[in-house]
mmCIF file of C-alpha atoms in Angstrom:
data_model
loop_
_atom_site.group_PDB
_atom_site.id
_atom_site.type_symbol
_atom_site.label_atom_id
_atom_site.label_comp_id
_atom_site.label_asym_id
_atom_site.label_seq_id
_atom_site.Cartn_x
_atom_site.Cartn_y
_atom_site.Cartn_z
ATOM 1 C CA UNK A 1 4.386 -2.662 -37.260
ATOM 2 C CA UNK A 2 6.676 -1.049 -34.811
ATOM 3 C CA UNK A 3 9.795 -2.476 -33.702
ATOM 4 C CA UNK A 4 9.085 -3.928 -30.080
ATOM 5 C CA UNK A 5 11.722 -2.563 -27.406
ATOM 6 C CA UNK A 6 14.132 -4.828 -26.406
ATOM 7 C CA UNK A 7 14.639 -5.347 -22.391
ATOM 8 C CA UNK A 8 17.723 -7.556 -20.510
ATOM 9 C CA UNK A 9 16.132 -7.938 -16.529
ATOM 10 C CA UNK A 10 19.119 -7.766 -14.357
ATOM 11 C CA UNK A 11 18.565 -8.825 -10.882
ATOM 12 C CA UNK A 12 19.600 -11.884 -8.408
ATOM 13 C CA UNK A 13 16.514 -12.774 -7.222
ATOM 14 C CA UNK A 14 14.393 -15.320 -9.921
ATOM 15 C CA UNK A 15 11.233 -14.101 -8.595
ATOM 16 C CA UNK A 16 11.569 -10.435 -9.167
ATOM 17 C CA UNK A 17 13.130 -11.221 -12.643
ATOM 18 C CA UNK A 18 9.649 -13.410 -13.731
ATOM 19 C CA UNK A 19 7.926 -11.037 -11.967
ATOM 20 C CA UNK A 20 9.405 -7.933 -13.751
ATOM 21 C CA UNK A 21 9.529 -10.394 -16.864
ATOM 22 C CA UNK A 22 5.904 -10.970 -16.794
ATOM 23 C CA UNK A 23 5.018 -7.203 -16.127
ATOM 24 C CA UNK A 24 7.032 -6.077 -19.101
ATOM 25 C CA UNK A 25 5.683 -8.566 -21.551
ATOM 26 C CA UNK A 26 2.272 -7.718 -21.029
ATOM 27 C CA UNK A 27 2.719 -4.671 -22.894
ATOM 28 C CA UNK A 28 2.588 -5.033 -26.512
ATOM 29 C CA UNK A 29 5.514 -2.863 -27.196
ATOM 30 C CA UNK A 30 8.023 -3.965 -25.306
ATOM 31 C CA UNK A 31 9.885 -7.788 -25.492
ATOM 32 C CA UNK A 32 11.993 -8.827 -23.094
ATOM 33 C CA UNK A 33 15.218 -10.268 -25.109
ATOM 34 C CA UNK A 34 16.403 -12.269 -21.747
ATOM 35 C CA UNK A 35 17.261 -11.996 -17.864
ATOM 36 C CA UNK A 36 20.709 -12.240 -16.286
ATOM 37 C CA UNK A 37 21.004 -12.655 -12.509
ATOM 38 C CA UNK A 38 24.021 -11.190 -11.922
ATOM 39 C CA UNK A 39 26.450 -8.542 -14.192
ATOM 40 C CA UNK A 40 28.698 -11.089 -15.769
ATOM 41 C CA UNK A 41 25.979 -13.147 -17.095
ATOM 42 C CA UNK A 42 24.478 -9.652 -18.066
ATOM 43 C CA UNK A 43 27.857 -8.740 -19.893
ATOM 44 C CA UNK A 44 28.006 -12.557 -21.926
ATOM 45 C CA UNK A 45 24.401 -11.920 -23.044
ATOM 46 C CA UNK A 46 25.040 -8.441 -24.199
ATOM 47 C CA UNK A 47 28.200 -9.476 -26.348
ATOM 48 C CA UNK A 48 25.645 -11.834 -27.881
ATOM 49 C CA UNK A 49 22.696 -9.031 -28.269
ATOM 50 C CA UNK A 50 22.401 -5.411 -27.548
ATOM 51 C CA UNK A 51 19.529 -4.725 -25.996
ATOM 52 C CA UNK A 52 17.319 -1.289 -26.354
ATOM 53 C CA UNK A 53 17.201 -1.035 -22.596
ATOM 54 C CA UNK A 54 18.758 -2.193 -19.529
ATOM 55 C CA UNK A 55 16.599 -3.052 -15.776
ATOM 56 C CA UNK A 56 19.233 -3.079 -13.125
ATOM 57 C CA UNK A 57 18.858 -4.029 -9.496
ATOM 58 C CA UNK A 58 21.780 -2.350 -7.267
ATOM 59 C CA UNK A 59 22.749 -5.304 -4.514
ATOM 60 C CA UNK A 60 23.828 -8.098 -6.593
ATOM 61 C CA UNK A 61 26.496 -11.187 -5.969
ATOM 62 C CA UNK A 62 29.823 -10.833 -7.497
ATOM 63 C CA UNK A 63 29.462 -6.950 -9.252
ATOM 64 C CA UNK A 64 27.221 -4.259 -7.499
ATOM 65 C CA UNK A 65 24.786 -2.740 -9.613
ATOM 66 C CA UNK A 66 27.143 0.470 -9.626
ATOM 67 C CA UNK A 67 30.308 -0.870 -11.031
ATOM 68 C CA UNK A 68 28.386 -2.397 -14.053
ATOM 69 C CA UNK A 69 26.624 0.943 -14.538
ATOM 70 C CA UNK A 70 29.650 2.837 -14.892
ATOM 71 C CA UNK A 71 31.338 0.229 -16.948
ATOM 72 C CA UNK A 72 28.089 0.315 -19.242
ATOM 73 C CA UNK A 73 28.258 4.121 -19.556
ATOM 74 C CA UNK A 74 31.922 4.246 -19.721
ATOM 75 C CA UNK A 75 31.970 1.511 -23.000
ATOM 76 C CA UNK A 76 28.830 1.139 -24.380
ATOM 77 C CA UNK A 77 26.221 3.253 -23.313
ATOM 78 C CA UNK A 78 22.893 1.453 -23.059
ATOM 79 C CA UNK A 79 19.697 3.186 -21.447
ATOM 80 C CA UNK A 80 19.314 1.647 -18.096
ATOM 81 C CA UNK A 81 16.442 1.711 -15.808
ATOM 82 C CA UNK A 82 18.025 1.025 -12.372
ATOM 83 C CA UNK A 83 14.559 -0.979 -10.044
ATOM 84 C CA UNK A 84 16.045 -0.650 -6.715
ATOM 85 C CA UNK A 85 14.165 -1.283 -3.046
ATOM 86 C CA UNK A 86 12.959 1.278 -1.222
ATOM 87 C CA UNK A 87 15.333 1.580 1.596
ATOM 88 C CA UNK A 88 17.388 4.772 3.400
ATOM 89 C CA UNK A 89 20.574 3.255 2.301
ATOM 90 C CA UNK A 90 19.209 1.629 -1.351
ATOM 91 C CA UNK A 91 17.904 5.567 -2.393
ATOM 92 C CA UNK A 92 21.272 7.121 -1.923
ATOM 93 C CA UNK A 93 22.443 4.069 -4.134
ATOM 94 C CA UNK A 94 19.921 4.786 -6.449
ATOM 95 C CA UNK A 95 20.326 8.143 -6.561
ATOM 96 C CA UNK A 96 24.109 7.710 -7.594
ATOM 97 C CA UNK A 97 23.054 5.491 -10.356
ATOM 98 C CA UNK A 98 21.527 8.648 -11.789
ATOM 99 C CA UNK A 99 24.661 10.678 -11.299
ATOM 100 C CA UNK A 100 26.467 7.714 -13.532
ATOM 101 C CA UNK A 101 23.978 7.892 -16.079
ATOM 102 C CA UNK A 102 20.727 5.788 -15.411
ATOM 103 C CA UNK A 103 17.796 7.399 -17.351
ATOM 104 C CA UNK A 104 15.116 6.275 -14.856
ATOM 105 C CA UNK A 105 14.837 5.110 -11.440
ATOM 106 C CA UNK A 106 11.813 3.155 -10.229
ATOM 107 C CA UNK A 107 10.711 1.285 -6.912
ATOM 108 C CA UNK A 108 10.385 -2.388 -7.301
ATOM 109 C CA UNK A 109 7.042 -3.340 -8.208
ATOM 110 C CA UNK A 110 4.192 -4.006 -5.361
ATOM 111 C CA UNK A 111 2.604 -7.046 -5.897
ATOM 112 C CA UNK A 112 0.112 -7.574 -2.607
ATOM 113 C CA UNK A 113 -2.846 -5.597 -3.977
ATOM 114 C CA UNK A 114 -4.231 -5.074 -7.719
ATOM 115 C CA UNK A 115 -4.416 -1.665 -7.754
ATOM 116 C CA UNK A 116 -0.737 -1.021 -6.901
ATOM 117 C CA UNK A 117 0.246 -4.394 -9.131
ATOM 118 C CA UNK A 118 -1.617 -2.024 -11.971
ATOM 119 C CA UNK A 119 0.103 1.463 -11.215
ATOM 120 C CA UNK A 120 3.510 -0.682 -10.846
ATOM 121 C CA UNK A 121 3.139 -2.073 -14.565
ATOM 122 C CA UNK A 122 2.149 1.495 -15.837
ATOM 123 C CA UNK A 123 5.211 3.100 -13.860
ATOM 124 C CA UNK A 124 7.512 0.186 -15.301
ATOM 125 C CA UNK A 125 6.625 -0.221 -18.539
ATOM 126 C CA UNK A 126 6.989 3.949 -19.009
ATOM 127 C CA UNK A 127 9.829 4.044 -17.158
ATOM 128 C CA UNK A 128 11.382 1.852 -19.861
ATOM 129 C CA UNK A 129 9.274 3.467 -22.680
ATOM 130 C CA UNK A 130 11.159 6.773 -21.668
ATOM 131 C CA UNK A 131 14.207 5.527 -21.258
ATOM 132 C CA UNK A 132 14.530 4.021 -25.026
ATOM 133 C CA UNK A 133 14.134 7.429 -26.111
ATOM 134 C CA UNK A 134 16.681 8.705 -24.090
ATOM 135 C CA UNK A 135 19.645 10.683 -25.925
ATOM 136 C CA UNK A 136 22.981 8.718 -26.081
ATOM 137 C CA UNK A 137 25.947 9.349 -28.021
ATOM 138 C CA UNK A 138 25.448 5.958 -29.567
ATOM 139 C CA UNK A 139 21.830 6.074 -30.763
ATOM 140 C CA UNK A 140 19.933 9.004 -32.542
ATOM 141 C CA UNK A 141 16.519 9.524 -31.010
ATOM 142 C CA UNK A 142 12.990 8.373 -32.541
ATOM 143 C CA UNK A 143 10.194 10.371 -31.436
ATOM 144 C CA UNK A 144 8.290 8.066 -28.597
ATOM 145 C CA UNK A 145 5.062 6.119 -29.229
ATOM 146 C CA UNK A 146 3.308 5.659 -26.039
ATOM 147 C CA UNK A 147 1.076 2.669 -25.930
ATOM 148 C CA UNK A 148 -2.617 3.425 -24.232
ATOM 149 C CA UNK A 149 -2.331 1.121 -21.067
ATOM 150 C CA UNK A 150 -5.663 2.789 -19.564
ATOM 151 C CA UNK A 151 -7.216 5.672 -19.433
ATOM 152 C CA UNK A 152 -5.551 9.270 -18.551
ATOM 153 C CA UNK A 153 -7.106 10.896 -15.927
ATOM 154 C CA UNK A 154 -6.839 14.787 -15.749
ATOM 155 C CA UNK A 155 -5.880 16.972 -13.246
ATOM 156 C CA UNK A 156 -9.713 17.579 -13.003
ATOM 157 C CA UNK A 157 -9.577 14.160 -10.189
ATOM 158 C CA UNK A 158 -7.217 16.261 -7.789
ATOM 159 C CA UNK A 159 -8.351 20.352 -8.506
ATOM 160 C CA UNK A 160 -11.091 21.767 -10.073
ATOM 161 C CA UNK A 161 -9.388 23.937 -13.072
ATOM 162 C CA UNK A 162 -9.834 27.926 -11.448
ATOM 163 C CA UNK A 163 -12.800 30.179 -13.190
ATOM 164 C CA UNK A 164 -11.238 32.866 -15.429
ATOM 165 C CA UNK A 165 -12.308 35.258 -13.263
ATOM 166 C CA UNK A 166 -10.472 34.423 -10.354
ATOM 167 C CA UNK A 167 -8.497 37.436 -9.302
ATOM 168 C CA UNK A 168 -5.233 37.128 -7.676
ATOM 169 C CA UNK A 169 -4.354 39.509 -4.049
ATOM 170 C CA UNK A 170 -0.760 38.951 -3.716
ATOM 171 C CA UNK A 171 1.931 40.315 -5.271
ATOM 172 C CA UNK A 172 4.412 37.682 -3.758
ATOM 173 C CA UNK A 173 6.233 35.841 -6.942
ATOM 174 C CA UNK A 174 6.609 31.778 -7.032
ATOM 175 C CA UNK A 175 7.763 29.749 -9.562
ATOM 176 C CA UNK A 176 6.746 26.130 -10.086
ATOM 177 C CA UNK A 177 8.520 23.346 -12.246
ATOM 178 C CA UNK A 178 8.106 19.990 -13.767
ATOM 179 C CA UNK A 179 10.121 17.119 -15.362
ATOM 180 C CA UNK A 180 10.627 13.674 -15.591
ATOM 181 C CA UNK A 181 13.408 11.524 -17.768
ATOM 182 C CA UNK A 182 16.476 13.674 -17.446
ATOM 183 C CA UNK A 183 14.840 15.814 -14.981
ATOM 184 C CA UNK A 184 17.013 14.927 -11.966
ATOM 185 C CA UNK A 185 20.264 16.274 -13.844
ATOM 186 C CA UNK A 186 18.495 18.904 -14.836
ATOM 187 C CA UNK A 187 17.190 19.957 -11.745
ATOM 188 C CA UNK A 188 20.638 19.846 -10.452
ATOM 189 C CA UNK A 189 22.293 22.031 -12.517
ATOM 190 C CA UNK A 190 19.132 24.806 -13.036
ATOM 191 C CA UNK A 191 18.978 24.662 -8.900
ATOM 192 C CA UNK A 192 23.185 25.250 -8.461
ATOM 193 C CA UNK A 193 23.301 28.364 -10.527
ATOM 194 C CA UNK A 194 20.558 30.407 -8.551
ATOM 195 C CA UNK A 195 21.097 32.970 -6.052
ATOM 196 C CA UNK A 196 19.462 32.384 -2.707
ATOM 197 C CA UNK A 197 17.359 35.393 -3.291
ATOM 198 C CA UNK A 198 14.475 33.624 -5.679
ATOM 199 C CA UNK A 199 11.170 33.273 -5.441
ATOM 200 C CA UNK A 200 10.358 30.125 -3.794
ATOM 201 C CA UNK A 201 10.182 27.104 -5.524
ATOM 202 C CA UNK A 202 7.499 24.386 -6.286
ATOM 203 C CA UNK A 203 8.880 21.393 -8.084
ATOM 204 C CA UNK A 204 7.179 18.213 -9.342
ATOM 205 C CA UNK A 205 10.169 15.481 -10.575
ATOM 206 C CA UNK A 206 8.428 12.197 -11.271
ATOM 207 C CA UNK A 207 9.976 9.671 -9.250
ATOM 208 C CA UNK A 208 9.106 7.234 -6.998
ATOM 209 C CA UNK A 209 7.998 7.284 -3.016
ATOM 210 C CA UNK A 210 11.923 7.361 -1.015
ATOM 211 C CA UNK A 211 13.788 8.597 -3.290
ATOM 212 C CA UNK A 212 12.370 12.382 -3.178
ATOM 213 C CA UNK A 213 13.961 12.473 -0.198
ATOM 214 C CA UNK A 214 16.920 11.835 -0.597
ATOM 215 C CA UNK A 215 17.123 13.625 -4.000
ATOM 216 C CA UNK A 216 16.261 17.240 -2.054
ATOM 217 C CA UNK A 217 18.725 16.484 0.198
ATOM 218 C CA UNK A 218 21.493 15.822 -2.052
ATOM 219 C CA UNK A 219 20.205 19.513 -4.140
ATOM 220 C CA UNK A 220 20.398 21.080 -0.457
ATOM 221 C CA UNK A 221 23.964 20.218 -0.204
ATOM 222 C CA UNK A 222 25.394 22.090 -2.991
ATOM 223 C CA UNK A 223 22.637 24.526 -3.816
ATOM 224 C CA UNK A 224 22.509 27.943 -2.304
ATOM 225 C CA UNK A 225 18.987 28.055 -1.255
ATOM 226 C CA UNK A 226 16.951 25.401 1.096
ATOM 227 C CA UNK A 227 15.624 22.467 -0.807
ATOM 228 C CA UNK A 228 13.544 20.072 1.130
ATOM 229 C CA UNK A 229 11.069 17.436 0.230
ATOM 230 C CA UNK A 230 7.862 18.867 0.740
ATOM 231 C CA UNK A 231 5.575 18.039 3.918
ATOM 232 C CA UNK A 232 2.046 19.401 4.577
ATOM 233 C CA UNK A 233 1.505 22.562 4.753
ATOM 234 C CA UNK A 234 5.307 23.352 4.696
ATOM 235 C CA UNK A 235 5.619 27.045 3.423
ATOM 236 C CA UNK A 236 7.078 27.994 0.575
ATOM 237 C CA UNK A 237 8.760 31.558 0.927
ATOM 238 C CA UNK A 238 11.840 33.325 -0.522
ATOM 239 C CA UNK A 239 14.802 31.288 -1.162
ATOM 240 C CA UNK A 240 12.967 28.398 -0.489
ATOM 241 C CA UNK A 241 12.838 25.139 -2.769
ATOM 242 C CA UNK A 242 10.019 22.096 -2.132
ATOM 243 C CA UNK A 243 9.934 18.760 -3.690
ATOM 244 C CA UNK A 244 7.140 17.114 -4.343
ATOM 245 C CA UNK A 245 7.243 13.695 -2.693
ATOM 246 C CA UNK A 246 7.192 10.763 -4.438
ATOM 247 C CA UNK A 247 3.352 8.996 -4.748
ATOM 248 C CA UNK A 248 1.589 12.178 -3.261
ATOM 249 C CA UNK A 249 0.342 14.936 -5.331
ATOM 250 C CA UNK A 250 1.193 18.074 -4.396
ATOM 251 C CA UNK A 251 -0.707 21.802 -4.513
ATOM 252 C CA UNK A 252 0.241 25.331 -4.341
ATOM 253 C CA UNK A 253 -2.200 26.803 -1.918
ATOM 254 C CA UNK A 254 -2.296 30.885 -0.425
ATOM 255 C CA UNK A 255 -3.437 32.178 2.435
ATOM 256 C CA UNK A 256 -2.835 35.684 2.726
ATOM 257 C CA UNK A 257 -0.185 36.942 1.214
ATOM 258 C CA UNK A 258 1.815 33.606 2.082
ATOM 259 C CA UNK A 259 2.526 30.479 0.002
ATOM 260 C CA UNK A 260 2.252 27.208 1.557
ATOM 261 C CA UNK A 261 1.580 23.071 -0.330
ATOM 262 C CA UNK A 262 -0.699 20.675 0.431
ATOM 263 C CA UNK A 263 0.664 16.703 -0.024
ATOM 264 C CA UNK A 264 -2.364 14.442 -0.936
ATOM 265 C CA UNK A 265 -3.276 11.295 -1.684
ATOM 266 C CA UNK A 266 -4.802 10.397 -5.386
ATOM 267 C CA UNK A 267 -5.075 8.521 -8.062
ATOM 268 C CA UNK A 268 -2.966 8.709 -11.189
ATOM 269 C CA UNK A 269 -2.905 11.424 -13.371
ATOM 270 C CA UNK A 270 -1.632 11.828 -16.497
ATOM 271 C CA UNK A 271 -0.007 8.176 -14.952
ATOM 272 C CA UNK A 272 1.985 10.040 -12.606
ATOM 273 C CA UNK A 273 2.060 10.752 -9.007
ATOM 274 C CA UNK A 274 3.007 13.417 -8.335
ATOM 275 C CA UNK A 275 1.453 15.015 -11.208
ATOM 276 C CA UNK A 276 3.439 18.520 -13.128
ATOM 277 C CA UNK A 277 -0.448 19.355 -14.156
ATOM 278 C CA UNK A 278 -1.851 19.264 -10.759
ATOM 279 C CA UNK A 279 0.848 21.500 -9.683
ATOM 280 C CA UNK A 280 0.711 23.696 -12.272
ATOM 281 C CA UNK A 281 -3.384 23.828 -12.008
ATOM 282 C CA UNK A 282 -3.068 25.190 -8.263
ATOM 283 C CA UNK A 283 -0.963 27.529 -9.168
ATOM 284 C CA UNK A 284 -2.687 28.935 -11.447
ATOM 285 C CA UNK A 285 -5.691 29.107 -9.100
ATOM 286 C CA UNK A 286 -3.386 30.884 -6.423
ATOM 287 C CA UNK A 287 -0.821 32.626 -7.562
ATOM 288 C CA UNK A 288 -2.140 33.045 -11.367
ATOM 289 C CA UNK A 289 -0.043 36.408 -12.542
ATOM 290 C CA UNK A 290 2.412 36.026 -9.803
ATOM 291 C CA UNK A 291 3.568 32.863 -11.003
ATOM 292 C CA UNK A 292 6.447 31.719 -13.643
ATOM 293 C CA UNK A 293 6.173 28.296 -15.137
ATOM 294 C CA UNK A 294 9.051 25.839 -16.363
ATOM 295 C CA UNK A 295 8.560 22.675 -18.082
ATOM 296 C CA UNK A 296 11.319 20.648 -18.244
ATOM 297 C CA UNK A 297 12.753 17.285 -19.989
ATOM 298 C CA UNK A 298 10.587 14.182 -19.910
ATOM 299 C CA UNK A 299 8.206 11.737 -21.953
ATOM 300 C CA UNK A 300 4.710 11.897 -22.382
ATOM 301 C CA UNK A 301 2.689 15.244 -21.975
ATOM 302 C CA UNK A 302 2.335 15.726 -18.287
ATOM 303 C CA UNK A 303 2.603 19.516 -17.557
ATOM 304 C CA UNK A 304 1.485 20.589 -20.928
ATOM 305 C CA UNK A 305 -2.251 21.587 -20.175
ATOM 306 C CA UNK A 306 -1.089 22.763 -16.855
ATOM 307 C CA UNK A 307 1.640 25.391 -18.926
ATOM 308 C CA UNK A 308 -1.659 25.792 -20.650
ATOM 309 C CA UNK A 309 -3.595 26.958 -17.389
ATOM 310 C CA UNK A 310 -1.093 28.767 -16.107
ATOM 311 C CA UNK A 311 -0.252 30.831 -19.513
ATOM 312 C CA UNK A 312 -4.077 31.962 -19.417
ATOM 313 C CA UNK A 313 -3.996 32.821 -15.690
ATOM 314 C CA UNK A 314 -1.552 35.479 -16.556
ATOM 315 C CA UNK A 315 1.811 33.419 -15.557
ATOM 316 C CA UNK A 316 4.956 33.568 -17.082
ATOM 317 C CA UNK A 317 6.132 30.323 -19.237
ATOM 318 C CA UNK A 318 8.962 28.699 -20.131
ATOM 319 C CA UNK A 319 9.492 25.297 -22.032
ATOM 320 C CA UNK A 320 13.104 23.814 -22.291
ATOM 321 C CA UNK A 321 14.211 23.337 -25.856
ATOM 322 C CA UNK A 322 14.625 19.941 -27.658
ATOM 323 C CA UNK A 323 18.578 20.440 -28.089
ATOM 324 C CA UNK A 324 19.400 20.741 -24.256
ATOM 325 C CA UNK A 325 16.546 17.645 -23.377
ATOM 326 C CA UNK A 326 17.301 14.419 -22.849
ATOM 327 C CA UNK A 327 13.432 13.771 -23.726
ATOM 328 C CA UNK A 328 11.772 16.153 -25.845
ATOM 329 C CA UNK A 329 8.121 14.844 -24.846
ATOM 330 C CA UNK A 330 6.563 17.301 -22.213
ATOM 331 C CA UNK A 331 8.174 21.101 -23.901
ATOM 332 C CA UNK A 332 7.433 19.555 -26.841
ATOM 333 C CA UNK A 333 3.858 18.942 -25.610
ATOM 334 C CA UNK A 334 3.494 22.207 -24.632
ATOM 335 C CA UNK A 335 5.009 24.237 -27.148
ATOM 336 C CA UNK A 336 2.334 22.312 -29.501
ATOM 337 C CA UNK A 337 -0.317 23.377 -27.229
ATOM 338 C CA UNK A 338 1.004 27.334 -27.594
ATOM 339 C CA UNK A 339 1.419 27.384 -23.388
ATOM 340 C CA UNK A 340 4.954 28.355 -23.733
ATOM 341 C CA UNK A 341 6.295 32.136 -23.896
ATOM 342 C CA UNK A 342 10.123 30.972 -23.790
ATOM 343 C CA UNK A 343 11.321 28.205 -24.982
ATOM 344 C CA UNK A 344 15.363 28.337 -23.683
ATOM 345 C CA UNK A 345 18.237 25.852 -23.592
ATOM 346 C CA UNK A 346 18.646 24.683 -19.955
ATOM 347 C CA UNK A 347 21.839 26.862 -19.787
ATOM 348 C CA UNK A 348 19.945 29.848 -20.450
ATOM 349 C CA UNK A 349 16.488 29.037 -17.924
ATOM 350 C CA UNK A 350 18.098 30.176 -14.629
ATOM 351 C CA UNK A 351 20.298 33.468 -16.109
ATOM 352 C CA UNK A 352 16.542 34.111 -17.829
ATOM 353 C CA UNK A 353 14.847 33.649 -14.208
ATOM 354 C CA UNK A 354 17.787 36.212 -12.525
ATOM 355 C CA UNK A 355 17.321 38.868 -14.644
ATOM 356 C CA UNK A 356 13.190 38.719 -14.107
ATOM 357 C CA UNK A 357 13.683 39.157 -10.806
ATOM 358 C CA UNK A 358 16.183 42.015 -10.180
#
């Protein structure tokens, strides 16, 4: 029998911490060791019992979410999954709580219809999954057992997978990208080191609806070429970077000789939205030879068939390597599945990508 994961709920309101409680418990892997609503309760209960992972609201009486984050990391690193509310001001929070460490960062769960009470416990309880698995100093890493919670669905539900006849017109390069856990820092740092001359950019980073936002907006600032969160239709050109937003899917599309995405609404796949294989899928419909295709850091397998697809369209691939991951699910995924041509150290993705292009 496999050890359960261990969760402490932080947050100051008792109904979000039964609520959260009760999502969490309902999946047979994970237990949830106890609830603390504020940090210094959450400190006395850890002193008592470490737990495997950490759900931390931001806003909370007498130490912001923040401060006991960085104390966390700074001391004892514990995997935490910071649950914040979707607000302007609570995503730039949140998005600092990734900067200090947080392996995950979720939207607090929906609870006024079923079918977003059911995505909410699938992004939760993965979001925790993932974040057990993350590498810290403290703890070596077990490979991840994912518990079925429903079905998969495929990219099949958003894009018909392209004939292998489809011929490709344009000669104009683009290069698409997925991750998830650990994505965000690695992003970051493949984005900074790029000259504003690349191909433009497609990238799928799972994470929730308001923080995408924010996210490209913090890359724009100390990144060389334009990063944006992606709107319909929004082009996607030469030095040109587009995020998929959170909850929507998004698609490489062509007309011409020009690149352009289409945002859409759609049902889970792989239980993501945005989904890396939809992404990759469309672009290897429309840009098939003309594309490169990076899979980065994360848990599960999302982007692996969609490497796949894109390999056998004629594109260029490239897996990160399990050293420089924080999760070695997706490359690892992928490699298994042959899609990958490279498989590089982070370090080594964007001086690979330069010297393609010159």
């Amino acid at each position: 029998m496999e050890k359960k994961i261990r969760v402490l709920v932080v947050d100051d309101s008792a109904v979000v911490r039964q609520s959260l409680s009760s999502i969490l418990e309902s999946d047979p892997d994970i237990e949830v060791m106890g609830t603390a609503a504020d940090p210094i309760i959450a400190v006395k209960k850890i002193m008592k019992e470490i737990p495997d992972v950490i759900t931390l609201d931001i806003e909370m009486p007498r130490m912001d979410g923040l401060t006991f984050l960085r104390k966390i990391m700074s001391q004892h690193p514990i995997p935490v999954v910071v649950i914040s509310s979707l607000t302007s001001e609570g995503t730039e929070v949140a998005m600092k709580a990734l900067e200090y460490g947080a392996s995950e960062i979720i939207g607090k769960p929906a609870m006024n219809a079923a079918q977003f009470i059911n995505e909410s416990k699938i992004m939760l309880c993965d979001a925790v999954k993932a974040a057990s698995h993350v590498k810290l100093k403290r703890r070596k890493i077990a490979e991840p057992v994912i518990t079925k919670v429903q079905p998969k669905l495929s990219a099949d539900v958003i894009i018909d997978k392209a004939p292998t006849f489809n011929r490709i017109i344009s000669t104009e390069k683009v290069i698409v990208l997925g991750a998830s856990t650990g994505g965000t820092e690695a992003i970051r740092s493949f984005l900074k080191v790029l000259p504003d001359k690349m191909p433009g950019i497609a990238i799928v980073q799972h994470m929730p609806e308001g923080f995408t936002k924010s996210f490209a907006n913090s890359l724009n600032n100390i990144c060389g070429l334009e990063v944006k969160e992606a709107e319909q239709g929004d082009r996607l050109y030469q030095g040109r970077v587009l995020i998929a937003p959170g909850n929507k899917h998004m698609l490489l599309k062509r007309i011409g000789k020009e690149y352009s995405v289409d945002v859409k609404e759609g049902p889970l796949v792989n239980r993501h939205r945005p989904s890396v294989d939809v992404l990759f899928r469309s672009a290897a419909r429309y840009a098939g030879n003309n594309a490169t295709g990076i899979l980065l850091t994360g848990m599960g397998n999302d982007g692996a068939k969609g490497l796949l697809e894109l390999k056998e369209a004629g594109a260029h691939t490239i897996a990160q390597d399990e050293a420089s991951s924080v999760v070695f699910g997706m490359p690892k995924e992928a490699i298994k599945l042959g899609a990958a041509d490279e498989i590089l150290s982070l370090e080594k993705i964007a001086p690979y990508l330069v010297s393609k292009v010159k």
